[in-house]
Coordinates of C-alpha atoms in Angstrom, one line a residue:
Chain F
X17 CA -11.8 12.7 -15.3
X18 CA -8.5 11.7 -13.5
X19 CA -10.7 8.8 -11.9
X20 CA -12.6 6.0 -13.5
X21 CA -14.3 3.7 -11.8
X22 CA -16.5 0.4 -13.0
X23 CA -18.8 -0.7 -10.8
X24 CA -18.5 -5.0 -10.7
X25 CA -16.6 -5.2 -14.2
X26 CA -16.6 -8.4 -16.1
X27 CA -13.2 -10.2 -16.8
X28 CA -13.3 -8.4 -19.9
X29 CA -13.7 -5.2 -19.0
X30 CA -11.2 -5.5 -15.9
X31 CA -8.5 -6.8 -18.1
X32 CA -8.8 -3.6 -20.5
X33 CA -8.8 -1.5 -17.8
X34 CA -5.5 -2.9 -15.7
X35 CA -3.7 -3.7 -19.1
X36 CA -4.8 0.0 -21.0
X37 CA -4.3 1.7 -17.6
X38 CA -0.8 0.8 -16.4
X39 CA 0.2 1.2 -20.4
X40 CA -0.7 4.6 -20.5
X41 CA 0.6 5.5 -16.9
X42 CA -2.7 5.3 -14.6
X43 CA -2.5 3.6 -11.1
X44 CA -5.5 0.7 -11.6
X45 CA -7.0 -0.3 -7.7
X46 CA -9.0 -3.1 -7.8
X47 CA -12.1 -4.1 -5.4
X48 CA -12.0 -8.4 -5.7
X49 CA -12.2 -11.7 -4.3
X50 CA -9.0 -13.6 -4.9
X51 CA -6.9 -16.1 -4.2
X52 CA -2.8 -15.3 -4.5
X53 CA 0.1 -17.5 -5.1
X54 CA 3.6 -16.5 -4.9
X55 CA 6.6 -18.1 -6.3
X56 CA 10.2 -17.2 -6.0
X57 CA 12.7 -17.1 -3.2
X58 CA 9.7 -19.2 -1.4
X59 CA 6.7 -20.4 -2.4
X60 CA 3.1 -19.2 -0.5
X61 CA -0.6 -19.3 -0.9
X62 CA -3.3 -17.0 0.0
X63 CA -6.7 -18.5 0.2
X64 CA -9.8 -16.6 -1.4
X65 CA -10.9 -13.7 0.4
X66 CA -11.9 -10.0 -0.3
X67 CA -8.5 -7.5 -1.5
X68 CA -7.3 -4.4 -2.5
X69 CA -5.0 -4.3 -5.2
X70 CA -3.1 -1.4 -6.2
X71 CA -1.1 -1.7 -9.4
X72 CA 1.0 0.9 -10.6
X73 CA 2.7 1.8 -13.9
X74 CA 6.0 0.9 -12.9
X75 CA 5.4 -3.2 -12.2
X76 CA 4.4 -2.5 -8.6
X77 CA 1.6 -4.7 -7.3
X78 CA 0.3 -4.6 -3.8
X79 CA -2.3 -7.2 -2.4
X80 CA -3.7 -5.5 0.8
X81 CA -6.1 -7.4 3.3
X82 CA -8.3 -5.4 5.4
X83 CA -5.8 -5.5 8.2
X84 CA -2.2 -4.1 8.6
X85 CA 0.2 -1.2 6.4
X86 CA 1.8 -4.2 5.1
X87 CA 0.8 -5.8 1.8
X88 CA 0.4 -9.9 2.4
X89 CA 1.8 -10.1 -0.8
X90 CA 3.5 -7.4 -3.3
X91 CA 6.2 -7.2 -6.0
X92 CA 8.3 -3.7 -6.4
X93 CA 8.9 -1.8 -9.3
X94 CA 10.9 -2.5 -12.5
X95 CA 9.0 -5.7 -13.3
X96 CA 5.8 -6.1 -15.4
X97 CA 1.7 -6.3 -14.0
X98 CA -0.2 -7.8 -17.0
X99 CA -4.1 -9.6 -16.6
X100 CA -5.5 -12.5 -18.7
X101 CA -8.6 -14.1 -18.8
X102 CA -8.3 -17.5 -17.5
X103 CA -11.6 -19.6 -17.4
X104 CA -13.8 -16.3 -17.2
X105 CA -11.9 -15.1 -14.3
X106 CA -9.2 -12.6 -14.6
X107 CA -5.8 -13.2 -13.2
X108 CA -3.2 -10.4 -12.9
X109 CA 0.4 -11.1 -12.7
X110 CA 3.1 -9.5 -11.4
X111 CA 6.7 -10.8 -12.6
X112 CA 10.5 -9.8 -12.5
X113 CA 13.3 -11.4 -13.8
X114 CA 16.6 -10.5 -10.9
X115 CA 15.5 -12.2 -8.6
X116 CA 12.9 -14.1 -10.6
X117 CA 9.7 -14.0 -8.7
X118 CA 6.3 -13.9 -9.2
X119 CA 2.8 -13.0 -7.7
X120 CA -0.4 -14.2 -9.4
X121 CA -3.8 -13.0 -8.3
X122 CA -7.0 -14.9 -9.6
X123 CA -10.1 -12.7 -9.2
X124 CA -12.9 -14.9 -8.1
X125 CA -15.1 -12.1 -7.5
X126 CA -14.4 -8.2 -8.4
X127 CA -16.3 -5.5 -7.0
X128 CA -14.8 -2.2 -8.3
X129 CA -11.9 -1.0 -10.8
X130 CA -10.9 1.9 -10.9
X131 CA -8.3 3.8 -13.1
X132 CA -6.2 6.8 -11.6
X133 CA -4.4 9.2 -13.8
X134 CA -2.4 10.8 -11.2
X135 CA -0.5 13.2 -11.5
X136 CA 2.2 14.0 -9.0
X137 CA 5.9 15.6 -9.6
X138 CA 6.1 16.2 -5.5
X139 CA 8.6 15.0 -3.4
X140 CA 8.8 14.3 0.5
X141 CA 10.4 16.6 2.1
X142 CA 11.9 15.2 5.4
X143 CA 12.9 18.2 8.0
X144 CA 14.9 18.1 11.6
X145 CA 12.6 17.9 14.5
X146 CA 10.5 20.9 15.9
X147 CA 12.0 20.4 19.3
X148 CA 15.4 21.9 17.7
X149 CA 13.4 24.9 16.3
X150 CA 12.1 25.1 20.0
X151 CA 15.1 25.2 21.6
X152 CA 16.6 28.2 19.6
X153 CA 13.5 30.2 19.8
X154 CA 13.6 29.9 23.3
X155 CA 17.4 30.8 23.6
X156 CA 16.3 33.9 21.0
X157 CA 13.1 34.9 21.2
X158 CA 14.4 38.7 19.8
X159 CA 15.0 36.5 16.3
X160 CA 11.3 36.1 16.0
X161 CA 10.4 40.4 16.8
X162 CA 12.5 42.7 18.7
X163 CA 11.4 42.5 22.4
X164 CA 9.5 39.6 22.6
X165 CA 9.6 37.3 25.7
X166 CA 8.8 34.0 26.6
X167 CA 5.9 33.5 29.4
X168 CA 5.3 29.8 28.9
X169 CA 6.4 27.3 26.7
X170 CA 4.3 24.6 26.0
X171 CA 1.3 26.1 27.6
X172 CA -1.6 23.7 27.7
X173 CA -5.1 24.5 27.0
X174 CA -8.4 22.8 25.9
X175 CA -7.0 22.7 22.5
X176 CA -3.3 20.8 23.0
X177 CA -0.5 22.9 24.1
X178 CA 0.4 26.3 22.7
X179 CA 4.2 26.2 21.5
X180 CA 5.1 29.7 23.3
X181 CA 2.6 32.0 24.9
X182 CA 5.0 35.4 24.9
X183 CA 4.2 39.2 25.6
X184 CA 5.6 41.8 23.0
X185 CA 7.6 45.3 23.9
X186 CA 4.0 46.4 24.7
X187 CA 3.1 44.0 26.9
X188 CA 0.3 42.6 24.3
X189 CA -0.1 38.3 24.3
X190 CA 1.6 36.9 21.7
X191 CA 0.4 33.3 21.1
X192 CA 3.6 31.5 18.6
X193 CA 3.2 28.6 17.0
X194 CA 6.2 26.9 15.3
X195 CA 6.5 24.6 12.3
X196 CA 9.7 22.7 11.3
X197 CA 8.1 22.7 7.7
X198 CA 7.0 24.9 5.1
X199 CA 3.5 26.7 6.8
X200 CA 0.2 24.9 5.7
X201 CA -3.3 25.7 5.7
X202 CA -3.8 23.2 8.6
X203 CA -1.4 25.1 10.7
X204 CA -3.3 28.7 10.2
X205 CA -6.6 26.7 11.4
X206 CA -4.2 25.4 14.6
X207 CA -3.4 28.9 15.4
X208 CA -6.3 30.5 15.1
X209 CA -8.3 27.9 17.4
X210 CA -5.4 28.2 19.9
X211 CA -5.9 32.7 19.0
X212 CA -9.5 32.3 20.0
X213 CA -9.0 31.2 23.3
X214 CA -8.0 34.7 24.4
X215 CA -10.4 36.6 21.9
X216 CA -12.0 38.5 25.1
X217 CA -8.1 40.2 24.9
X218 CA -8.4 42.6 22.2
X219 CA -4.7 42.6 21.8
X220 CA -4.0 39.2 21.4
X221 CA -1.6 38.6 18.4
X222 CA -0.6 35.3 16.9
X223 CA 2.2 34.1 15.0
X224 CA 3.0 31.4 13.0
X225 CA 6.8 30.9 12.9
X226 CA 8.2 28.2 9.8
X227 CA 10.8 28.3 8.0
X228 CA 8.7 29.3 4.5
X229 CA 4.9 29.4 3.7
X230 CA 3.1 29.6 0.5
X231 CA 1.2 33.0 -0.6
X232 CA -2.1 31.0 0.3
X233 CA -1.6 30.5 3.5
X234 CA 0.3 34.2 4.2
X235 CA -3.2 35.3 3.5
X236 CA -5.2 33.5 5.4
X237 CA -3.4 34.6 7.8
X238 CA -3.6 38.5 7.1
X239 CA -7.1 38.1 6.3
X240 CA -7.4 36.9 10.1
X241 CA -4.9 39.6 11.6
X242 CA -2.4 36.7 12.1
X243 CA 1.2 37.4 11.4
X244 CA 3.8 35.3 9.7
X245 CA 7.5 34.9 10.6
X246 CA 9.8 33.5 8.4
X247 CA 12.8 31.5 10.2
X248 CA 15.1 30.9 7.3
X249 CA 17.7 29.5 9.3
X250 CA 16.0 26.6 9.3
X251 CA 15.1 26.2 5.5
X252 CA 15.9 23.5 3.8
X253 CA 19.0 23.1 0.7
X254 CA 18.6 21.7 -2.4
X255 CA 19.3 18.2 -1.4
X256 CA 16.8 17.9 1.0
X257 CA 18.3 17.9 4.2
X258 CA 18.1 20.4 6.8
X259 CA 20.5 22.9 6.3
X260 CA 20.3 24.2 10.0
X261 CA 21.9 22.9 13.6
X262 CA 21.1 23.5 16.7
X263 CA 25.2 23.6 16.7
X264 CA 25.2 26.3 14.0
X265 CA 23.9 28.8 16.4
Chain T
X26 CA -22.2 -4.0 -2.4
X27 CA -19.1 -4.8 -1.5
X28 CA -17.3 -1.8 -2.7
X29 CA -19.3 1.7 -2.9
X30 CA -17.8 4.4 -5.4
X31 CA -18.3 8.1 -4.9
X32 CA -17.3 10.3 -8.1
X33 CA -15.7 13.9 -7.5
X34 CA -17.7 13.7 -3.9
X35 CA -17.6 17.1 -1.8
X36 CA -16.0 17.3 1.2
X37 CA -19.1 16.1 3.6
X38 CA -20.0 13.0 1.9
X39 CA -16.6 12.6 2.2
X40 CA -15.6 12.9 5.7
X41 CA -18.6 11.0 5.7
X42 CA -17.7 8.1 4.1
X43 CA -14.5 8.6 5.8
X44 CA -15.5 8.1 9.3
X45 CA -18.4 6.1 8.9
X46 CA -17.0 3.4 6.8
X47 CA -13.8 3.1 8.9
X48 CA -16.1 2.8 12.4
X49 CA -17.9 -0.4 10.5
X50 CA -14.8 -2.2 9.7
X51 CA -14.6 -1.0 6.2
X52 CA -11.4 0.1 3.7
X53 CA -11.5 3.7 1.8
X54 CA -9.9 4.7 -0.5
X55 CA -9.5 7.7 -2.2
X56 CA -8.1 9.3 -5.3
X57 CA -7.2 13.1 -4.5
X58 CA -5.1 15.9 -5.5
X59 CA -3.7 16.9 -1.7
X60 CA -0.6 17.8 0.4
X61 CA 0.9 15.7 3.3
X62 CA 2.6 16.6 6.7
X63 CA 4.6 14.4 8.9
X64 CA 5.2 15.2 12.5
X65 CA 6.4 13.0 15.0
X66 CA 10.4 11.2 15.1
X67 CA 10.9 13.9 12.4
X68 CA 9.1 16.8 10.5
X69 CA 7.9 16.2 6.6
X70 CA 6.0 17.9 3.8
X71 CA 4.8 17.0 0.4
X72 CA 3.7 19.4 -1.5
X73 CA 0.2 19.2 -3.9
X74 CA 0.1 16.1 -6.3
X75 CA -2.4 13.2 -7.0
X76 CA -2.3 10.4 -4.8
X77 CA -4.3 7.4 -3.6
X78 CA -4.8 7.2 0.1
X79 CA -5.8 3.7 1.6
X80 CA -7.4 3.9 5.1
X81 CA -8.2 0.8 7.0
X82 CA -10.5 0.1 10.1
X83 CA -7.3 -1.0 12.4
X84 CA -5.9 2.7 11.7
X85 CA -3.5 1.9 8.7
X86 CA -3.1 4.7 6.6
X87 CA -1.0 4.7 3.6
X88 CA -0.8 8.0 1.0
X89 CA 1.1 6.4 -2.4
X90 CA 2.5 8.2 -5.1
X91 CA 2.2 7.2 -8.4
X92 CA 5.5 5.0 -8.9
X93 CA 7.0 2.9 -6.1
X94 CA 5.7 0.1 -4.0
X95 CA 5.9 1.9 -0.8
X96 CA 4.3 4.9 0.5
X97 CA 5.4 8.1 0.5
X98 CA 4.0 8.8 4.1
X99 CA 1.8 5.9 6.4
X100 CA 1.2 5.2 9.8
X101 CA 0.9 1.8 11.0
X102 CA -2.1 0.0 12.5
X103 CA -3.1 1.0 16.4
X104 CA -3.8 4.5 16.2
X105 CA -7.3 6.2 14.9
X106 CA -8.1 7.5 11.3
X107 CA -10.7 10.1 11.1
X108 CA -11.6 13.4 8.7
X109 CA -12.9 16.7 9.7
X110 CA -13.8 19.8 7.3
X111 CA -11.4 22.4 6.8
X112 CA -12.4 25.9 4.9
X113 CA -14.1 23.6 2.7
X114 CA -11.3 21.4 2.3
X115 CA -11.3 17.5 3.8
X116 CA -8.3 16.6 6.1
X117 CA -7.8 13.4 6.6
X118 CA -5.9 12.8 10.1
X119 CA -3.8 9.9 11.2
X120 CA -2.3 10.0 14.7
X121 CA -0.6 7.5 17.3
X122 CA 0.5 8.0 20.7
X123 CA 3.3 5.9 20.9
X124 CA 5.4 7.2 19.7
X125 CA 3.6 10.1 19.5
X126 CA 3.3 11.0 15.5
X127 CA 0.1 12.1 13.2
X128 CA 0.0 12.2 9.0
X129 CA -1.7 14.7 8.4
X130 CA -3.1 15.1 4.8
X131 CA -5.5 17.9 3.1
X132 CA -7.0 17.1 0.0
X133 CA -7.2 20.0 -2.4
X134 CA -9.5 18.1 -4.9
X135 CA -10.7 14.8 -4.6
X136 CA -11.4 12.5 -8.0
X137 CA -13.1 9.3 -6.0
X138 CA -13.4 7.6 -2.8
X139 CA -14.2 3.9 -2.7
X140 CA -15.7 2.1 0.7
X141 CA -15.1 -1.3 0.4
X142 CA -16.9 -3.9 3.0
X143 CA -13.9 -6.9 2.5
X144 CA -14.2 -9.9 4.4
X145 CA -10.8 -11.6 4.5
X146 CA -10.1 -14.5 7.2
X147 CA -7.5 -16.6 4.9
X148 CA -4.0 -16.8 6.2
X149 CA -0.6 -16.2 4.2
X150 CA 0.9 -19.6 3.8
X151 CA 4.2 -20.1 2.6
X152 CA 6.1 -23.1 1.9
X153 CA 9.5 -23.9 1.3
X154 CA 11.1 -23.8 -2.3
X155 CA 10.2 -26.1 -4.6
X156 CA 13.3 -27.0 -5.5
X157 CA 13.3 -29.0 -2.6
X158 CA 10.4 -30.6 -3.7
X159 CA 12.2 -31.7 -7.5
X160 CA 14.9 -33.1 -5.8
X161 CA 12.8 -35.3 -4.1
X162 CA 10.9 -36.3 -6.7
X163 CA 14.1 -36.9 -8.9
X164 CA 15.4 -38.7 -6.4
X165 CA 12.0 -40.5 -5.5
X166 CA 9.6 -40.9 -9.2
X167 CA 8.4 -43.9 -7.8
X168 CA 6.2 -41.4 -5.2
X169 CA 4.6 -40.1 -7.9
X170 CA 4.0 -43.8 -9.4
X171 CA 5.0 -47.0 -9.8
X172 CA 7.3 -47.7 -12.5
X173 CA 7.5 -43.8 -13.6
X174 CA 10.7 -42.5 -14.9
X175 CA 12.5 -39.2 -15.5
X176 CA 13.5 -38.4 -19.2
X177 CA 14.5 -34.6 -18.7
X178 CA 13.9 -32.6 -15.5
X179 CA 13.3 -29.1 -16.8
X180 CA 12.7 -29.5 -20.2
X181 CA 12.2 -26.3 -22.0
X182 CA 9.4 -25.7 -24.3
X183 CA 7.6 -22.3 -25.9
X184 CA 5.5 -22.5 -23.0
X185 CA 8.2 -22.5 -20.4
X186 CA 10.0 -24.8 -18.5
X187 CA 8.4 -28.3 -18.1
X188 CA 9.0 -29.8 -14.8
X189 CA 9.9 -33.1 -15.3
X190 CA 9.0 -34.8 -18.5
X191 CA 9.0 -38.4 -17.9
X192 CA 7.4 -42.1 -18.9
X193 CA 5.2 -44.3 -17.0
X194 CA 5.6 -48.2 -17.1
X195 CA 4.1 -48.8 -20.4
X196 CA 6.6 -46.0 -22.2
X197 CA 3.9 -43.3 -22.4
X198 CA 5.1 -39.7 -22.0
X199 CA 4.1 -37.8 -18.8
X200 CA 4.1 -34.0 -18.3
X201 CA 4.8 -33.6 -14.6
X202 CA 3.8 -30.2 -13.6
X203 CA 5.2 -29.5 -9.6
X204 CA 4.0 -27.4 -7.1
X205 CA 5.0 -26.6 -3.1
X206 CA 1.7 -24.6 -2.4
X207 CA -2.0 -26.2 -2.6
X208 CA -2.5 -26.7 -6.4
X209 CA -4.6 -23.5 -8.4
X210 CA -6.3 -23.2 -11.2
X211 CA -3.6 -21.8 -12.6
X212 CA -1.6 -24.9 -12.3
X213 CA -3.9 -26.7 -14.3
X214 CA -3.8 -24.0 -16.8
X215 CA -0.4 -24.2 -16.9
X216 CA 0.0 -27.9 -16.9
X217 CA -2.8 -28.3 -20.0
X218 CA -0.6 -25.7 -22.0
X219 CA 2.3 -27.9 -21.8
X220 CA 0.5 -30.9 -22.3
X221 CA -0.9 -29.3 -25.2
X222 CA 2.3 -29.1 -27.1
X223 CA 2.7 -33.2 -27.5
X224 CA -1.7 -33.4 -28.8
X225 CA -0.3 -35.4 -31.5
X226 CA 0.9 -38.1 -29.5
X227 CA -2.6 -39.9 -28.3
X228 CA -0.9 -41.4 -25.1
X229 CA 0.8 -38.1 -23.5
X230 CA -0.3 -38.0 -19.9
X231 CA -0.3 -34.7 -17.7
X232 CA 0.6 -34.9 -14.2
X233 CA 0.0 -32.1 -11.8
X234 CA 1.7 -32.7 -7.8
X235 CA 0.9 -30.3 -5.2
X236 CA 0.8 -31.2 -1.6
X237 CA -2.9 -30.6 -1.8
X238 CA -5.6 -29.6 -4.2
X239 CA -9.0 -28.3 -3.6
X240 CA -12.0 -30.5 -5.3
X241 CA -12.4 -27.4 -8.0
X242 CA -9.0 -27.5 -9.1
X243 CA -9.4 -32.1 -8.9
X244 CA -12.6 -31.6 -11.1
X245 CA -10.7 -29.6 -13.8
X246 CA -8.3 -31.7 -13.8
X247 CA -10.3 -34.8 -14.4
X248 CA -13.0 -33.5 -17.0
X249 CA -9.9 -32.7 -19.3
X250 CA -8.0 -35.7 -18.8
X251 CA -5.1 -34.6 -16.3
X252 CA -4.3 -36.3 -13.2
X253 CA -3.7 -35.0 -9.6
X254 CA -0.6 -36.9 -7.4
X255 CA -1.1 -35.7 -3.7
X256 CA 3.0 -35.5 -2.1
X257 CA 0.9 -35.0 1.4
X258 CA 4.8 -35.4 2.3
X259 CA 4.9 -31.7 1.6
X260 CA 2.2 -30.4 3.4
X261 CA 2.4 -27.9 6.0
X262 CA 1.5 -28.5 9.5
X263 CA -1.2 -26.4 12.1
X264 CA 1.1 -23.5 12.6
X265 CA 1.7 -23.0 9.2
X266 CA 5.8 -23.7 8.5
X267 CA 6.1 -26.5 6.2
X268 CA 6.6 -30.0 7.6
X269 CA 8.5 -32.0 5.1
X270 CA 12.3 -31.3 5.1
X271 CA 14.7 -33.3 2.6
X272 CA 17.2 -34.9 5.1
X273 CA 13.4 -36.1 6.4
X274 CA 13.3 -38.9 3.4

């Protein structure tokens, strides 16, 4: 079960949870009533009122109020998140020694706790924009299949605007659309929704043009008669910056 | 119920939840193994991993990895939320127009998804440092009483660092426990810790000084014999910066 959740836990049970969680690498959210103090470069005060906390094995603590991507109060990583019972309540604190700081929550009220044993070896991959992958299939449009020409790019319809709406050496619609990142399964569903516009054109083709795709998603698209074109140019190299320029070419 | 868990929910109750809870002002969350793409300023992809996804009513949405306090991919209040079935799959949407970006995230397996009905109207309120605030009273320990006097500012027990350890008029000892922000229970836990550590002397006196305290945290104080000096001095004014400055006294 790589989620655990306890419905209204008792100080007890909440403090087992958020100290045996984060010790054994879990993230631990809690639902809760709270107040928060804060004391380091400043000191600061948060009344009670209903939070999210997030606490992560690595001494990260986030206090999130319903509004805003911004925590009202949080401490990074490299410190310590520990909780005590205080009084019956449980208070969770979040402390570091360079600066020295500290954020202390008193539950007042908790809802839900939940432990998360995630696991997750991913890492963002950040490419160029698409609008450079745009520009050099519209200066090469052979690099994507021999005889293929642009009719329209950026063609609107009732479902956003197709990237490229081209005819091949035949003279068959080829609807193209183009992904600066590695081909997911939510950009086969985008191209065949944008396909299925023309599907009283029995030779309608569509293309997905990135610069990789898993095997998953090369079948999806097979299995729909949609073609895949790999654009290696603009792969990625090992450091994780795009490798291509719209200069290179 | 404030907070209403789902375990291993399928991808209706989820999109469910999802869009539902978000329209009535409510935060999700959910625990799910999924993949992430970026698209707007630039392109970005993260591959399949376990993450918890926060999703607020204003249109925050945050996807956080398990180490770090901030998130891997999120899109700022002001925009729209919502979730539509894919192939079986849920996909969580995020989108804005200006600038014109969307997270778009598919979850491959989800563990848990939490709505949570928070009602939140307190206010951050931070203060200055409360150094500021032991200057003045080293400067000043006739504020706190008549006739009190400092023996050791920042005496250092097993505890922690005592404030001020002092004597009244008639030689008794005084703990003086100080805080900038409206005094906690967690003050008064603290300050009857270090009072604790002089129980064999009858007379010791524990002093907590806050700007303000709340009648639970006066209540505490008295029933175990501790004593609450209001520096109002130090107390913030309506739009929430602090009032009191040093070169003010």
């Amino acid at each position: 079960m790589a989620a655990e959740h306890h419905e209204t836990p008792d100080a007890e049970t909440l403090a087992n949870v958020v100290e045996t969680g984060l010790h054994e690498g879990a993230i631990v959210t809690l639902q809760a009533e709270c107040e928060v103090e804060y004391d380091g470069r400043t000191s600061g005060y948060l009344g009670p009122g209903d939070r999210l906390l997030v606490c992560k094995p690595d001494g990260t603590l986030l206090v999130h109020q319903p509004d805003g991507h911004k925590p009202v109060n949080w401490m990074p990583a490299g410190g310590t998140v520990s909780a005590r019972e205080s009084d019956g309540d449980l208070v969770v604190v979040a402390r570091r020694v360079n600066p020295r700081e500290r954020v202390e929550v008193r539950l007042i009220e908790a809802y839900g706790v939940t432990r998360y044993d995630a696991d997750d070896a991913a890492e963002y991959e950040e490419s160029g924009t698409e609008d450079e992958m745009h520009a050099y299939i519209e200066a090469h449009p052979d690099e994507l299949e021999e005889g293929l020409r642009v009719v329209e790019h950026e063609r609107e319809t009732k479902y956003g605007f197709i990237d490229f709406f081209a005819t091949d050496s035949e003279g068959n619609p080829v609807v193209v659309e183009v992904k600066r990142i590695q081909a997911t399964l939510n950009h086969f569903d985008q191209l065949k929704r944008y396909v299925s516009l023309y599907e009283d054109n029995d030779e309608v083709r569509g293309m997905l043009v990135a610069p990789s795709a898993s095997e998953r998603v090369r079948r999806a698209l097979r299995d729909s008669g949609l073609e895949f074109v790999e654009l290696a140019e603009f792969d990625r190299d090992a450091t994780g910056t795009t490798d291509a320029k719209l200069s290179d070419f």
